[in-house]
Coordinates of C-alpha atoms in Angstrom, one line a residue:
X76 CA 0.0 0.0 0.0
X77 CA 2.7 2.6 0.8
X78 CA 4.2 2.0 -2.7
X79 CA 0.9 3.0 -4.3
X80 CA 0.6 6.1 -2.3
X81 CA 4.1 7.2 -3.1
X82 CA 3.4 6.7 -6.8
X83 CA 0.2 8.8 -6.6
X84 CA 2.1 11.6 -4.7
X85 CA 4.8 11.8 -7.3
X86 CA 2.5 11.7 -10.3
X87 CA 3.4 15.2 -11.4
X88 CA 7.1 14.4 -11.6
X89 CA 6.9 11.3 -13.8
X90 CA 7.3 11.3 -17.5
X91 CA 3.8 11.5 -19.0
X92 CA 2.8 12.6 -22.4
X93 CA -0.3 14.4 -20.9
X94 CA 1.9 16.3 -18.4
X95 CA 1.8 20.1 -19.1
X96 CA 4.5 22.6 -18.2
X97 CA 1.9 24.3 -16.0
X98 CA 1.6 21.0 -14.0
X99 CA 5.3 20.9 -13.4
X100 CA 5.3 24.6 -12.5
X101 CA 2.4 24.1 -10.1
X102 CA 4.3 21.2 -8.4
X103 CA 7.5 23.2 -8.0
X104 CA 5.5 26.1 -6.7
X105 CA 4.1 23.8 -4.0
X106 CA 7.5 22.6 -3.1
X107 CA 8.9 26.1 -2.9
X108 CA 5.9 27.3 -0.8
X109 CA 6.3 24.4 1.7
X110 CA 10.1 25.1 1.9
X111 CA 9.5 28.8 2.4
X112 CA 7.0 28.2 5.2
X113 CA 9.2 25.7 6.9
X114 CA 12.2 28.0 6.8
X115 CA 10.8 31.4 7.3
X116 CA 7.8 31.0 9.6
X117 CA 9.9 29.8 12.6
X118 CA 12.5 32.5 12.0
X119 CA 9.8 35.2 11.8
X120 CA 8.0 33.8 14.9
X121 CA 11.2 33.7 17.0
X122 CA 12.3 37.1 15.9
X123 CA 8.9 38.7 16.6
X124 CA 8.7 36.9 20.0
X125 CA 12.0 38.3 21.0
X126 CA 11.2 41.8 19.9
X127 CA 7.8 41.8 21.6
X128 CA 9.3 40.5 24.9
X129 CA 12.1 43.2 24.8
X130 CA 9.5 45.9 24.0
X131 CA 7.3 44.7 26.9
X132 CA 10.2 44.7 29.3
X133 CA 11.3 48.2 28.1
X134 CA 7.9 49.6 29.3
X135 CA 9.3 49.4 32.8
X136 CA 12.4 51.4 32.1
X137 CA 12.5 54.7 33.9
X138 CA 9.7 53.6 36.2
X139 CA 10.0 53.2 40.0
X140 CA 7.4 52.1 42.5
X141 CA 6.4 53.8 45.8
X142 CA 4.1 53.0 48.6
X143 CA 0.9 55.1 48.5
X144 CA -2.1 55.5 50.9
X145 CA -5.7 55.5 49.5
X146 CA -7.6 58.7 50.3
X147 CA -10.9 57.1 49.3
X148 CA -12.6 53.7 48.8
X149 CA -11.8 52.1 45.5
X150 CA -14.4 52.6 42.7
X151 CA -14.8 49.7 40.4
X152 CA -14.2 50.3 36.7
X153 CA -17.1 49.2 34.4
X154 CA -16.4 46.1 32.3
X155 CA -16.1 46.6 28.6
X156 CA -18.4 43.8 27.7
X157 CA -21.2 43.9 30.3
X158 CA -21.2 47.6 31.1
X159 CA -21.4 46.7 34.8
X160 CA -18.8 47.4 37.5
X161 CA -16.2 44.7 38.2
X162 CA -13.8 42.6 36.3
X163 CA -11.4 45.4 35.3
X164 CA -10.0 46.4 38.7
X165 CA -10.7 49.7 40.5
X166 CA -9.5 53.3 40.7
X167 CA -8.9 55.5 43.7
X168 CA -7.2 58.7 44.7
X169 CA -3.9 58.0 46.4
X170 CA -1.2 60.0 48.1
X171 CA 2.5 59.3 48.1
X172 CA 5.8 61.0 48.9
X173 CA 7.8 62.1 45.9
X174 CA 11.6 61.8 45.4
X175 CA 12.2 65.3 46.7
X176 CA 10.2 64.6 49.9
X177 CA 7.0 66.5 49.1
X178 CA 3.5 65.0 49.0
X179 CA 1.6 64.3 45.8
X180 CA -1.7 62.7 45.0
X181 CA -3.5 61.3 41.9
X182 CA -5.8 58.5 40.7
X183 CA -4.3 55.1 40.3
X184 CA -5.5 51.6 39.6
X185 CA -5.8 49.6 42.8
X186 CA -7.3 46.3 44.0
X187 CA -11.1 46.3 43.8
X188 CA -11.7 45.8 47.5
X189 CA -9.3 48.5 48.7
X190 CA -10.6 50.9 51.4
X191 CA -9.6 54.4 52.3
X192 CA -6.4 54.5 54.5
X193 CA -5.0 51.2 53.2
X194 CA -1.7 51.1 51.4
X195 CA -0.9 50.1 47.8
X196 CA 2.0 50.3 45.4
X197 CA 2.0 52.8 42.5
X198 CA 4.4 53.1 39.6
X199 CA 5.8 56.6 38.8
X200 CA 7.9 57.9 36.0
X201 CA 10.9 60.3 36.4
X202 CA 8.5 63.3 36.7
X203 CA 6.6 61.5 39.6
X204 CA 3.5 60.9 37.4
X205 CA 1.4 57.8 38.0
X206 CA 2.0 55.2 35.2
X207 CA 0.4 51.7 34.6
X208 CA 2.4 48.9 36.2
X209 CA 4.9 47.4 33.7
X210 CA 4.5 43.8 32.7
X211 CA 6.3 41.2 34.8
X212 CA 8.9 39.0 33.0
X213 CA 6.4 36.2 32.8
X214 CA 3.8 38.5 31.3
X215 CA 6.4 39.9 28.8
X216 CA 7.4 36.3 27.9
X217 CA 3.7 35.4 27.3
X218 CA 3.1 38.5 25.2
X219 CA 6.2 37.7 23.2
X220 CA 5.2 34.1 22.7
X221 CA 1.7 35.1 21.6
X222 CA 3.0 37.7 19.1
X223 CA 5.6 35.2 17.8
X224 CA 3.1 32.5 17.3
X225 CA 0.8 34.9 15.5
X226 CA 3.6 36.2 13.3
X227 CA 4.8 32.8 12.4
X228 CA 1.3 31.6 11.5
X229 CA 0.7 34.9 9.6
X230 CA 3.8 34.2 7.5
X231 CA 2.6 30.7 6.8
X232 CA -0.9 31.9 5.8
X233 CA 0.7 34.6 3.6
X234 CA 3.0 32.2 1.7
X235 CA 0.3 29.5 1.4
X236 CA -2.2 32.2 0.2
X237 CA 0.3 33.3 -2.5
X238 CA 0.7 29.6 -3.5
X239 CA -3.1 29.3 -3.7
X240 CA -3.3 32.4 -5.9
X241 CA -0.6 30.9 -8.2
X242 CA -2.7 27.7 -8.4
X243 CA -5.9 29.6 -9.2
X244 CA -4.1 31.6 -11.9
X245 CA -2.7 28.4 -13.4
X246 CA -6.2 26.8 -13.3
X247 CA -7.7 29.8 -15.1
X248 CA -5.0 29.8 -17.7
X249 CA -5.4 26.0 -18.3
X250 CA -9.2 26.6 -18.6
X251 CA -8.6 29.1 -21.4
X252 CA -6.2 26.7 -23.1
X253 CA -8.7 23.9 -22.8
X254 CA -11.5 26.1 -24.3
X255 CA -9.2 27.0 -27.2
X256 CA -8.3 23.4 -27.8
X257 CA -12.0 22.5 -27.9
X258 CA -12.8 25.4 -30.2
X259 CA -10.0 24.3 -32.6
X260 CA -11.3 20.7 -32.5
X261 CA -14.9 21.7 -33.0
X262 CA -14.3 23.3 -36.4
X263 CA -16.0 21.8 -39.5
X264 CA -12.6 20.3 -40.6
X265 CA -11.9 18.6 -37.3
X266 CA -15.3 17.4 -36.4
X267 CA -18.0 15.7 -38.5
X268 CA -21.5 16.8 -37.8
X269 CA -24.4 14.3 -38.1

């Protein structure tokens, strides 16, 4: 049985009087597409994953964290999907001591159940403005892996899509050739009418 399957798979490569140049071109285009996918998709995926991870880790550059005290109870942020509170964390006004020793306050994301007077950690930039917390190394790695996988699959889809377009163009061209051959055969000299 395996011998029969291998014969069927290689049918475009064998010597055959019915084999057209377009058949050979289509077969080679398939081989090239598979090779390009196998060689470039992993490289693109790994490169994109590394770049995304570095970018995520760079978000934390220049930020430092300080302890802050809540001045009010946390207010839940409405969910994007349901429109009701919860699921997205909470915001509250907090007060902290700046690098020069003065007191500053602002609104920050805090735990949803935080109460006035409790302590939390806020991230500040060099100008002592509140910033979102940077991703942890594990979060940066997960973001990189997700982007790398998407980039690798996108490359594969792009290459295989190009191969599919080549096949469709070849099929359209073969259809035109086939119509011309039938038209030439169906002339009064080549075909007897009853």
